């Protein structure tokens, strides 16, 4: 490890930069720019953004954790705090690590406390240049990278990538300001420490190869394209909206049709129409929009039309806290839709699981001809993380499209029956348009040939047929949770699902003798298999959930287990590994 | 050429004398005359007496949720724009429950045909008022008479951007056949509002009521002039008369025509996208 001076307590192999300021001042851009800067230097990065549900005037922050080792979430202690305003400092001084460095403009406010400081004369610079405060973020970007002994040329490349579309002049201007900040930062760096603080680029890059920086929503978008999704519809709703904008921006390259429809009911019904006609289709939304889609999920269930739904959760009820995070819609998702029908719920916990589970969701929707919900949340959907490019390529290359029992006219024997009663519950699906045939996707109960019925016997036959798909799924596609650690030896076993995976894994590294069970295939659940798996840990289960009811916990309790502790958080914020560690240690 | 027989499914269960019978016959006849067969046309049925045609008319079909048929039809059209897509909806279904989809589908000028059975009641739920009921109409749900003004579907469609707006009458099948054919052949969003007596729950808007008040449009119509079209409709309403024919028609690019994605092939025919490396660059 390199020696650092003024902030020798800081572990320069693993540090957190946090930038905060008024909404509208480019905090988002700077956060992502910092993430990309360090990822390009070969570091692992994780970025978490907080912003209120308004465009101007609120407080935005981005925290970017940088590490030489694999990381799964952010960390609590801030090592470098960039304060575009006083509020940032006041809100975060309690989170500053020992030896933390505060970047600020003394003209903006004063820092009386005894922290290491980098005073950046932002206002002065802007006055000299006659420019608006919109360039402050570039000054600070330069300052922090300069302070850490970073590379100005790499900063320039970054700014080109970010601002190229806005024109050469915008790039130049941002770079000029970044350069001035860089000078301030690097002069401090030289005074404090003549050696390189950051690990040399080549060293880490050789170790890990090129990296990509991606949010959960971008992962969804990418893998949806890779899975041959050709129709995506949505109505903007945080935190799902960036899927809509990402896929819409890619339309020219992908040929996908991306629809911003009039409301979420229109959204899912358009997607269902497209799916009926034969193209893989998906929709994305958050709780409120999902609620509007629920009747149509039920239609997809009875008419047996494949559909993939991204449900990116935010805290409810109702409009709730639109830009914050929660896992409060799990039971709603599982139970969504009137009547009884098969529905699959998959919960990715990180970017890699997102890339893997989304194509699986499209396959399962086709195989079982039923809705598949991919449940995410703001924390997973909008946080970015570095991931090796080769790994992403490998996942994407290995995607196999399985359209289930999709048949062509020449495979039809005798008469074609859209809802043919079969042993596995799945009826062969002929795409509409085949000459010589016709059938309906009927929202009423129907006969095998798809005509409406209200007779008792065929009703029971069709219900049983549809229900048999659940059994078929459990036998063929259900996957048990991933187990980290040793369930038998562990003192306690944490049970979780979805985005709590990152903080849980980071917490586990700090603890001896704990294990973690991470569920991805949430519903339907193979009760017997899960029971068997958890049995050895039955007296030491701890529940970890980002909600107040312990929703997934209630499913596990339904299997006859109980928890010695429930770690629940529902303040709109994600878990930090540190708080999980503290909570678990209190058990010992 | 196909035959009416080929399009005929179950025997309809509509009340004897219901206007739905003639609309059903007119749709089948129009399809035959257009050279369609049950495999070459997609039909979306709403929920209502009208939507029950799903079992009486053979076609590749979605029997949608109440109100949502237009959205399904848009999805079908975008996925496979080479097939004609026709919606068979009730006035409650299309203008009430599905009003938002209707209004916005007009804007998009999606190349679909929406045939509305305008019987001014909710037939299937036994006769409550519908959005097109005349003010003051008493029904099970409005024993004191409905307070709202009727929904002005024709005017709304014209204003919202539908490129073909017509009205037919279940009591004039030959004319209706011709209107259905024109509506389906029109490129863009076509609304065909069909005056349909509900003989069971509406004793006011009967065949005779309409026969005394309908009139066929003359040489000036269809017009591409929105003002003129709306004036005609408004004047007719004031006089309690009902124009029959194509009221408004304009040539405007359809939604699909404006999608470069669909220039060469339909969405369903297209090959799977192969190389994703260009997309990955964004994340470097
Ligand atoms: C969401 C929903 N709400 C209510 C109903 C009950 N419902 C069935 S048909 C109908 C109204 C039918 O009226 P209209 O659309 O005018 O068709 P008509 O029967 O008159 O042809 C209603 C309210 C339903 N099926 N779904
Ligand atoms: S209730 Fe009215 S609309 Fe329904 S079938 Fe009978 S007459 Fe026709």
Coordinates of N, CA, C and O in Angstrom, one line a residue, chain B residues 94-255:
Chain B
X94 N -65.4 1.8 -25.1 CA -64.4 2.7 -25.8 C -64.4 4.1 -25.3 O -63.3 4.7 -25.1
X95 N -65.6 4.6 -25.0 CA -65.6 6.1 -24.6 C -65.5 6.3 -23.1 O -65.2 7.3 -22.6
X96 N -65.9 5.2 -22.4 CA -65.9 5.3 -20.9 C -64.7 4.7 -20.3 O -63.6 5.4 -20.2
X97 N -64.7 3.4 -20.1 CA -63.6 2.7 -19.5 C -62.3 2.9 -20.2 O -61.2 3.1 -19.6
X98 N -62.4 3.0 -21.5 CA -61.2 3.1 -22.3 C -60.9 4.4 -22.9 O -60.1 4.6 -23.9
X99 N -61.6 5.4 -22.4 CA -61.6 6.8 -23.0 C -60.2 7.3 -23.2 O -59.9 7.9 -24.2
X100 N -59.3 7.1 -22.2 CA -57.9 7.6 -22.4 C -57.2 7.0 -23.6 O -56.5 7.7 -24.3
X101 N -57.4 5.7 -23.7 CA -56.7 5.0 -24.9 C -57.3 5.6 -26.2 O -56.5 5.8 -27.1
X102 N -58.6 5.8 -26.2 CA -59.3 6.2 -27.4 C -58.7 7.6 -27.8 O -58.3 7.8 -29.0
X103 N -58.7 8.5 -26.9 CA -58.3 9.9 -27.1 C -56.8 9.9 -27.7 O -56.5 10.6 -28.6
X104 N -56.0 9.1 -27.1 CA -54.6 9.1 -27.4 C -54.3 8.3 -28.7 O -53.3 8.7 -29.4
X105 N -55.1 7.3 -28.9 CA -54.9 6.6 -30.2 C -55.2 7.5 -31.4 O -54.5 7.4 -32.4
X106 N -56.2 8.4 -31.3 CA -56.4 9.3 -32.3 C -55.2 10.1 -32.6 O -54.8 10.3 -33.8
X107 N -54.6 10.6 -31.6 CA -53.4 11.4 -31.7 C -52.3 10.7 -32.5 O -51.6 11.3 -33.3
X108 N -52.1 9.4 -32.2 CA -51.0 8.7 -32.8 C -51.3 8.3 -34.3 O -50.4 7.9 -35.0
X109 N -52.6 8.4 -34.7 CA -52.9 7.9 -36.0 C -52.4 6.5 -36.3 O -51.9 6.3 -37.4
X110 N -52.6 5.7 -35.4 CA -52.3 4.3 -35.6 C -53.2 3.7 -36.6 O -54.4 4.1 -36.7
X111 N -52.7 2.9 -37.5 CA -53.5 2.4 -38.6 C -54.4 1.2 -38.1 O -54.2 0.1 -38.4
X112 N -55.4 1.6 -37.3 CA -56.4 0.6 -36.8 C -57.8 1.1 -37.1 O -58.0 2.3 -37.2
X113 N -58.7 0.2 -37.1 CA -60.1 0.6 -37.3 C -60.9 0.3 -36.0 O -60.8 -0.8 -35.5
X114 N -61.6 1.3 -35.5 CA -62.3 1.1 -34.3 C -63.8 1.2 -34.6 O -64.3 2.3 -35.0
X115 N -64.5 0.1 -34.5 CA -66.0 0.1 -34.7 C -66.7 0.1 -33.4 O -66.5 -0.8 -32.6
X116 N -67.4 1.2 -33.1 CA -68.1 1.3 -31.8 C -69.6 1.0 -32.0 O -70.2 1.7 -32.8
X117 N -70.0 0.1 -31.2 CA -71.5 -0.2 -31.2 C -72.1 0.8 -30.2 O -72.0 0.6 -29.0
X118 N -72.6 1.9 -30.7 CA -73.1 3.0 -29.9 C -74.6 2.8 -29.6 O -75.5 3.2 -30.3
X119 N -74.9 2.0 -28.5 CA -76.3 1.8 -28.1 C -76.7 2.6 -27.0 O -77.8 2.5 -26.5
X120 N -75.9 3.5 -26.5 CA -76.2 4.5 -25.5 C -76.7 3.9 -24.2 O -77.3 4.6 -23.4
X121 N -76.3 2.6 -24.0 CA -76.5 2.0 -22.7 C -75.4 1.0 -22.5 O -74.6 0.7 -23.4
X122 N -75.3 0.5 -21.2 CA -74.4 -0.6 -20.9 C -75.3 -1.8 -21.1 O -76.2 -2.1 -20.2
X123 N -75.2 -2.5 -22.2 CA -76.1 -3.7 -22.5 C -75.8 -4.8 -21.5 O -76.6 -5.2 -20.8
X124 N -74.5 -5.3 -21.5 CA -74.2 -6.5 -20.8 C -74.4 -6.4 -19.3 O -74.7 -7.4 -18.7
X125 N -74.3 -5.2 -18.8 CA -74.5 -5.1 -17.3 C -76.0 -4.6 -17.0 O -76.3 -4.1 -16.0
X126 N -76.8 -4.9 -18.0 CA -78.3 -4.7 -17.9 C -78.8 -3.3 -17.8 O -79.7 -3.0 -17.0
X127 N -78.3 -2.4 -18.7 CA -79.0 -1.2 -19.0 C -78.7 0.0 -18.3 O -79.5 1.0 -18.3
X128 N -77.6 0.1 -17.6 CA -77.2 1.4 -17.0 C -76.9 2.4 -18.1 O -76.7 2.0 -19.3
X129 N -76.8 3.7 -17.8 CA -76.4 4.7 -18.8 C -75.0 4.5 -19.2 O -74.2 3.9 -18.5
X130 N -74.7 4.9 -20.4 CA -73.4 4.9 -21.0 C -72.9 6.3 -21.2 O -73.7 7.3 -21.1
X131 N -71.7 6.5 -21.6 CA -71.2 7.9 -21.9 C -72.0 8.6 -23.0 O -72.0 9.8 -23.1
X132 N -72.7 7.9 -23.9 CA -73.4 8.6 -25.0 C -74.9 8.7 -24.7 O -75.6 9.3 -25.5
X133 N -75.3 8.3 -23.5 CA -76.7 8.5 -23.1 C -77.1 10.0 -23.1 O -76.2 10.8 -22.7
X134 N -78.3 10.3 -23.6 CA -78.7 11.7 -23.6 C -78.9 12.2 -22.2 O -79.3 11.4 -21.3
X135 N -78.7 13.5 -22.0 CA -78.8 14.1 -20.6 C -80.2 13.9 -20.1 O -81.2 14.0 -20.9
X136 N -80.3 13.5 -18.9 CA -81.6 13.3 -18.3 C -82.1 11.8 -18.3 O -83.1 11.5 -17.7
X137 N -81.4 11.0 -19.1 CA -81.8 9.6 -19.2 C -81.9 8.9 -17.8 O -80.9 8.9 -17.1
X138 N -83.0 8.2 -17.6 CA -83.1 7.5 -16.3 C -82.7 6.1 -16.6 O -83.0 5.5 -17.6
X139 N -82.0 5.5 -15.6 CA -81.6 4.1 -15.7 C -81.4 3.6 -14.3 O -81.5 4.3 -13.3
X140 N -81.0 2.3 -14.2 CA -80.8 1.7 -12.9 C -79.7 2.5 -12.1 O -79.8 2.6 -10.8
X141 N -78.7 3.0 -12.7 CA -77.7 3.7 -12.0 C -77.9 5.2 -11.9 O -77.3 5.9 -11.2
X142 N -79.0 5.7 -12.6 CA -79.3 7.1 -12.6 C -80.8 7.3 -12.5 O -81.5 7.8 -13.4
X143 N -81.4 6.9 -11.4 CA -82.8 6.9 -11.3 C -83.4 8.3 -11.4 O -84.6 8.5 -11.8
X144 N -82.6 9.4 -11.1 CA -83.1 10.7 -11.3 C -82.8 11.3 -12.6 O -83.0 12.5 -12.9
X145 N -82.2 10.5 -13.4 CA -81.7 11.0 -14.7 C -80.3 11.4 -14.7 O -79.8 12.0 -13.7
X146 N -79.6 11.1 -15.8 CA -78.1 11.4 -15.8 C -77.9 12.9 -15.9 O -78.5 13.6 -16.7
X147 N -76.9 13.3 -15.2 CA -76.7 14.8 -15.1 C -75.7 15.2 -16.2 O -75.8 16.2 -16.8
X148 N -74.7 14.3 -16.5 CA -73.7 14.6 -17.5 C -74.2 14.8 -18.9 O -75.2 14.2 -19.3
X149 N -73.5 15.6 -19.7 CA -73.8 15.8 -21.1 C -73.2 14.5 -21.8 O -72.3 13.9 -21.3
X150 N -73.8 14.1 -22.9 CA -73.2 13.0 -23.6 C -71.8 13.2 -24.1 O -71.5 14.4 -24.4
X151 N -71.0 12.2 -24.2 CA -69.7 12.3 -24.8 C -69.7 12.5 -26.3 O -70.5 11.8 -27.0
X152 N -69.0 13.4 -26.8 CA -69.0 13.8 -28.2 C -67.9 13.1 -28.9 O -66.9 13.7 -29.3
X153 N -68.1 11.8 -29.2 CA -67.1 11.0 -29.7 C -66.6 11.5 -31.1 O -65.4 11.5 -31.4
X154 N -67.5 11.8 -32.0 CA -67.1 12.2 -33.3 C -66.3 13.5 -33.3 O -65.2 13.6 -33.9
X155 N -66.7 14.5 -32.5 CA -66.0 15.7 -32.4 C -64.6 15.5 -31.8 O -63.6 16.0 -32.2
X156 N -64.6 14.7 -30.7 CA -63.3 14.4 -30.0 C -62.4 13.7 -31.0 O -61.2 14.1 -31.0
X157 N -62.8 12.8 -31.7 CA -61.9 12.1 -32.6 C -61.4 13.0 -33.7 O -60.2 13.0 -33.9
X158 N -62.2 13.9 -34.2 CA -61.7 14.8 -35.2 C -60.7 15.8 -34.6 O -59.6 16.0 -35.2
X159 N -61.0 16.3 -33.5 CA -60.1 17.3 -32.8 C -58.8 16.6 -32.4 O -57.7 17.1 -32.5
X160 N -58.9 15.3 -31.9 CA -57.7 14.7 -31.4 C -56.8 14.1 -32.5 O -55.7 13.7 -32.2
X161 N -57.2 14.1 -33.7 CA -56.2 13.7 -34.8 C -56.6 12.4 -35.5 O -55.8 11.9 -36.3
X162 N -57.7 11.8 -35.2 CA -58.1 10.7 -36.0 C -58.2 11.1 -37.5 O -58.6 12.2 -37.8
X163 N -57.8 10.3 -38.4 CA -57.8 10.7 -39.8 C -59.0 10.2 -40.6 O -59.1 10.5 -41.8
X164 N -59.8 9.5 -39.9 CA -61.0 9.0 -40.6 C -62.1 8.9 -39.6 O -62.0 8.1 -38.6
X165 N -63.2 9.6 -39.7 CA -64.3 9.6 -38.8 C -65.6 9.4 -39.5 O -66.0 10.2 -40.4
X166 N -66.3 8.4 -39.1 CA -67.6 8.1 -39.9 C -68.6 7.6 -38.9 O -68.4 7.3 -37.7
X167 N -69.9 7.7 -39.4 CA -71.0 7.1 -38.6 C -71.9 6.3 -39.4 O -72.2 6.6 -40.6
X168 N -72.3 5.1 -38.9 CA -73.2 4.2 -39.6 C -74.4 4.0 -38.7 O -74.5 4.4 -37.6
X169 N -75.3 3.2 -39.3 CA -76.5 2.8 -38.6 C -76.8 1.4 -38.8 O -76.8 0.8 -39.9
X170 N -77.1 0.7 -37.6 CA -77.3 -0.8 -37.7 C -78.5 -1.1 -38.5 O -78.7 -2.2 -39.0
X171 N -79.4 -0.1 -38.8 CA -80.6 -0.3 -39.6 C -80.3 -0.2 -41.1 O -81.3 -0.3 -41.9
X172 N -79.1 0.1 -41.5 CA -78.8 0.2 -42.9 C -77.5 -0.6 -43.2 O -76.4 -0.1 -43.3
X173 N -77.7 -1.9 -43.4 CA -76.5 -2.8 -43.5 C -75.7 -2.6 -44.8 O -74.5 -2.5 -44.7
X174 N -76.3 -2.4 -45.9 CA -75.5 -2.2 -47.1 C -74.6 -1.0 -47.0 O -73.4 -1.0 -47.3
X175 N -75.1 0.1 -46.4 CA -74.4 1.3 -46.2 C -73.2 1.1 -45.2 O -72.1 1.5 -45.3
X176 N -73.6 0.3 -44.1 CA -72.6 0.0 -43.1 C -71.5 -0.8 -43.6 O -70.3 -0.6 -43.3
X177 N -71.8 -1.8 -44.5 CA -70.7 -2.6 -45.1 C -69.7 -1.7 -45.9 O -68.5 -1.8 -45.7
X178 N -70.3 -0.7 -46.6 CA -69.5 0.2 -47.4 C -68.6 1.0 -46.4 O -67.4 1.2 -46.7
X179 N -69.2 1.5 -45.3 CA -68.4 2.3 -44.4 C -67.3 1.4 -43.7 O -66.2 1.9 -43.5
X180 N -67.6 0.2 -43.4 CA -66.6 -0.6 -42.7 C -65.4 -0.8 -43.7 O -64.2 -0.7 -43.3
X181 N -65.8 -1.1 -45.0 CA -64.7 -1.3 -45.9 C -63.8 -0.1 -46.1 O -62.6 -0.1 -46.1
X182 N -64.4 1.1 -46.2 CA -63.7 2.3 -46.3 C -62.8 2.6 -45.0 O -61.7 3.0 -45.1
X183 N -63.4 2.3 -43.9 CA -62.7 2.5 -42.6 C -61.4 1.6 -42.6 O -60.3 2.0 -42.2
X184 N -61.6 0.3 -42.9 CA -60.5 -0.6 -42.9 C -59.4 -0.2 -43.9 O -58.2 -0.3 -43.7
X185 N -59.9 0.2 -45.1 CA -58.9 0.5 -46.1 C -58.2 1.8 -45.9 O -57.1 2.0 -46.4
X186 N -58.8 2.7 -45.1 CA -58.1 3.9 -44.8 C -56.8 3.7 -44.0 O -56.8 2.9 -43.1
X187 N -55.8 4.4 -44.4 CA -54.5 4.3 -43.7 C -54.5 5.3 -42.6 O -54.4 6.5 -42.8
X188 N -54.5 4.8 -41.4 CA -54.5 5.7 -40.2 C -55.7 5.3 -39.3 O -56.4 4.3 -39.5
X189 N -55.8 6.1 -38.2 CA -56.8 5.8 -37.2 C -58.2 6.1 -37.7 O -58.6 7.2 -38.1
X190 N -59.1 5.0 -37.8 CA -60.5 5.2 -38.3 C -61.4 4.9 -37.2 O -61.4 3.9 -36.6
X191 N -62.3 5.9 -37.0 CA -63.4 5.7 -36.0 C -64.7 5.5 -36.8 O -65.0 6.4 -37.6
X192 N -65.4 4.4 -36.6 CA -66.7 4.2 -37.2 C -67.7 4.0 -36.0 O -67.7 3.0 -35.4
X193 N -68.4 5.1 -35.7 CA -69.4 5.0 -34.7 C -70.7 4.5 -35.3 O -71.3 5.1 -36.2
X194 N -71.2 3.4 -34.7 CA -72.4 2.8 -35.3 C -73.6 3.0 -34.4 O -73.6 2.5 -33.2
X195 N -74.7 3.6 -34.8 CA -75.9 3.8 -34.0 C -76.6 2.4 -34.0 O -76.9 1.9 -35.0
X196 N -76.7 1.9 -32.7 CA -77.1 0.6 -32.6 C -78.3 0.5 -31.6 O -78.0 0.6 -30.4
X197 N -79.5 0.3 -32.0 CA -80.5 0.2 -31.0 C -80.3 -1.0 -30.1 O -80.0 -2.1 -30.6
X198 N -80.5 -0.8 -28.8 CA -80.5 -1.9 -27.8 C -82.0 -2.1 -27.5 O -82.7 -1.3 -26.8
X199 N -82.6 -3.2 -28.1 CA -84.0 -3.3 -28.0 C -84.5 -3.7 -26.7 O -85.7 -3.6 -26.3
X200 N -83.6 -4.1 -25.8 CA -84.0 -4.6 -24.5 C -84.0 -3.5 -23.4 O -84.9 -3.4 -22.6
X201 N -83.0 -2.7 -23.5 CA -82.8 -1.7 -22.4 C -83.0 -0.2 -22.8 O -82.9 0.6 -22.0
X202 N -83.3 0.0 -24.1 CA -83.5 1.4 -24.5 C -84.7 1.5 -25.3 O -84.8 1.1 -26.5
X203 N -85.7 2.1 -24.7 CA -87.0 2.2 -25.4 C -87.2 3.5 -26.1 O -88.2 3.8 -26.8
X204 N -86.1 4.3 -26.0 CA -86.2 5.6 -26.7 C -85.5 5.6 -28.0 O -86.0 5.9 -29.1
X205 N -84.2 5.2 -28.0 CA -83.4 5.2 -29.2 C -83.6 3.9 -30.0 O -82.8 3.1 -30.2
X206 N -84.8 3.8 -30.6 CA -85.2 2.6 -31.3 C -84.9 2.7 -32.8 O -84.4 3.8 -33.2
X207 N -85.2 1.7 -33.5 CA -84.9 1.8 -35.0 C -85.7 2.9 -35.5 O -85.3 3.7 -36.4
X208 N -87.0 3.0 -35.1 CA -87.8 4.1 -35.6 C -87.3 5.5 -35.3 O -87.3 6.4 -36.1
X209 N -86.9 5.6 -34.0 CA -86.3 6.8 -33.6 C -85.2 7.3 -34.6 O -85.2 8.4 -35.1
X210 N -84.3 6.3 -34.9 CA -83.2 6.7 -35.7 C -83.6 6.9 -37.2 O -83.2 7.8 -37.8
X211 N -84.5 6.0 -37.6 CA -84.9 6.1 -39.1 C -85.5 7.5 -39.3 O -85.3 8.1 -40.4
X212 N -86.2 8.1 -38.3 CA -86.7 9.4 -38.6 C -85.7 10.5 -38.5 O -85.9 11.6 -38.9
X213 N -84.5 10.2 -38.0 CA -83.5 11.3 -37.8 C -82.2 11.1 -38.5 O -81.4 12.1 -38.5
X214 N -81.9 10.0 -39.1 CA -80.7 9.9 -39.8 C -80.7 10.5 -41.2 O -81.8 10.6 -41.8
X215 N -79.6 10.9 -41.7 CA -79.5 11.4 -43.1 C -78.1 11.1 -43.6 O -77.2 11.1 -42.9
X216 N -78.1 10.8 -44.9 CA -76.8 10.4 -45.5 C -76.1 11.7 -46.0 O -76.7 12.6 -46.5
X217 N -74.8 11.7 -45.8 CA -74.0 12.8 -46.2 C -74.0 13.0 -47.7 O -74.0 12.0 -48.4
X218 N -73.9 14.2 -48.2 CA -73.9 14.5 -49.6 C -72.5 14.8 -50.1 O -71.5 14.6 -49.4
X219 N -72.5 15.3 -51.3 CA -71.2 15.5 -52.0 C -70.0 16.2 -51.3 O -68.9 15.8 -51.5
X220 N -70.4 17.1 -50.4 CA -69.3 17.8 -49.7 C -68.5 17.0 -48.7 O -67.5 17.4 -48.2
X221 N -69.0 15.8 -48.5 CA -68.3 14.9 -47.5 C -67.8 13.7 -48.1 O -68.4 13.2 -49.1
X222 N -66.8 13.1 -47.5 CA -66.0 13.5 -46.4 C -65.2 14.8 -46.7 O -64.8 15.0 -47.8
X223 N -65.0 15.5 -45.7 CA -64.1 16.7 -45.8 C -62.8 16.6 -45.0 O -62.8 15.9 -44.0
X224 N -61.8 17.2 -45.5 CA -60.5 17.2 -44.7 C -60.5 18.4 -43.8 O -59.5 18.7 -43.2
X225 N -61.6 19.2 -43.8 CA -61.7 20.4 -43.1 C -62.3 20.1 -41.7 O -63.5 19.9 -41.6
X226 N -61.5 20.3 -40.7 CA -62.0 19.9 -39.3 C -63.1 20.8 -38.9 O -64.1 20.3 -38.4
X227 N -63.0 22.1 -39.2 CA -64.1 23.0 -38.7 C -65.4 22.6 -39.4 O -66.4 22.5 -38.7
X228 N -65.4 22.3 -40.7 CA -66.6 22.0 -41.4 C -67.2 20.7 -40.9 O -68.4 20.6 -40.7
X229 N -66.3 19.8 -40.6 CA -66.8 18.5 -40.1 C -67.5 18.6 -38.8 O -68.5 18.1 -38.5
X230 N -66.8 19.4 -37.9 CA -67.3 19.6 -36.5 C -68.6 20.4 -36.6 O -69.6 20.1 -35.9
X231 N -68.7 21.4 -37.4 CA -69.9 22.2 -37.6 C -71.1 21.3 -37.9 O -72.1 21.4 -37.3
X232 N -70.8 20.4 -38.9 CA -71.9 19.5 -39.3 C -72.4 18.6 -38.1 O -73.6 18.5 -37.9
X233 N -71.4 18.1 -37.4 CA -71.8 17.2 -36.3 C -72.6 18.0 -35.2 O -73.6 17.6 -34.7
X234 N -72.0 19.2 -34.9 CA -72.7 20.0 -33.8 C -74.1 20.4 -34.3 O -75.0 20.3 -33.5
X235 N -74.2 20.8 -35.5 CA -75.5 21.3 -36.0 C -76.5 20.1 -35.9 O -77.6 20.2 -35.4
X236 N -76.0 18.9 -36.3 CA -76.9 17.8 -36.3 C -77.4 17.5 -34.9 O -78.5 17.1 -34.6
X237 N -76.4 17.6 -33.9 CA -76.8 17.3 -32.5 C -77.9 18.3 -32.1 O -78.9 17.9 -31.4
X238 N -77.7 19.5 -32.4 CA -78.7 20.5 -32.0 C -80.1 20.2 -32.6 O -81.1 20.3 -32.0
X239 N -80.1 19.7 -33.8 CA -81.3 19.4 -34.5 C -81.8 18.0 -34.2 O -82.8 17.5 -34.7
X240 N -81.1 17.3 -33.3 CA -81.3 15.9 -33.0 C -81.5 15.0 -34.3 O -82.4 14.3 -34.5
X241 N -80.5 15.2 -35.2 CA -80.4 14.4 -36.4 C -79.0 13.8 -36.4 O -78.1 14.2 -35.7
X242 N -78.9 12.7 -37.2 CA -77.7 11.9 -37.2 C -77.1 11.7 -38.6 O -77.7 11.0 -39.4
X243 N -76.0 12.3 -38.8 CA -75.4 12.1 -40.2 C -74.8 10.7 -40.3 O -74.3 10.2 -39.4
X244 N -75.0 10.1 -41.5 CA -74.5 8.8 -41.8 C -73.5 9.0 -42.9 O -73.8 9.6 -43.9
X245 N -72.3 8.4 -42.8 CA -71.3 8.4 -43.9 C -70.0 8.8 -43.3 O -69.8 8.9 -42.1
X246 N -69.0 9.0 -44.2 CA -67.7 9.4 -43.8 C -67.7 11.0 -43.6 O -67.9 11.7 -44.6
X247 N -67.6 11.4 -42.4 CA -67.7 12.8 -42.1 C -66.3 13.5 -42.4 O -66.3 14.6 -43.0
X248 N -65.3 12.9 -41.9 CA -64.0 13.6 -41.9 C -63.0 12.6 -42.4 O -62.9 11.5 -42.0
X249 N -62.1 13.0 -43.3 CA -61.1 12.2 -43.8 C -59.9 13.0 -44.3 O -60.1 13.9 -45.0
X250 N -58.7 12.6 -43.8 CA -57.6 13.3 -44.2 C -56.4 12.3 -44.3 O -56.4 11.3 -43.7
X251 N -55.5 12.7 -45.2 CA -54.4 11.8 -45.4 C -53.2 12.3 -44.5 O -52.8 13.4 -44.7
X252 N -52.7 11.4 -43.6 CA -51.7 11.8 -42.7 C -50.9 10.6 -42.4 O -51.4 9.5 -42.3
X253 N -49.5 10.7 -42.3 CA -48.7 9.5 -42.1 C -49.2 8.8 -40.8 O -49.5 9.4 -39.8
X254 N -49.2 7.5 -40.9 CA -49.6 6.7 -39.7 C -48.4 6.6 -38.8 O -47.3 6.9 -39.1
X255 N -48.7 6.1 -37.6 CA -47.6 6.0 -36.6 C -46.5 5.0 -37.1 O -45.3 5.4 -37.1

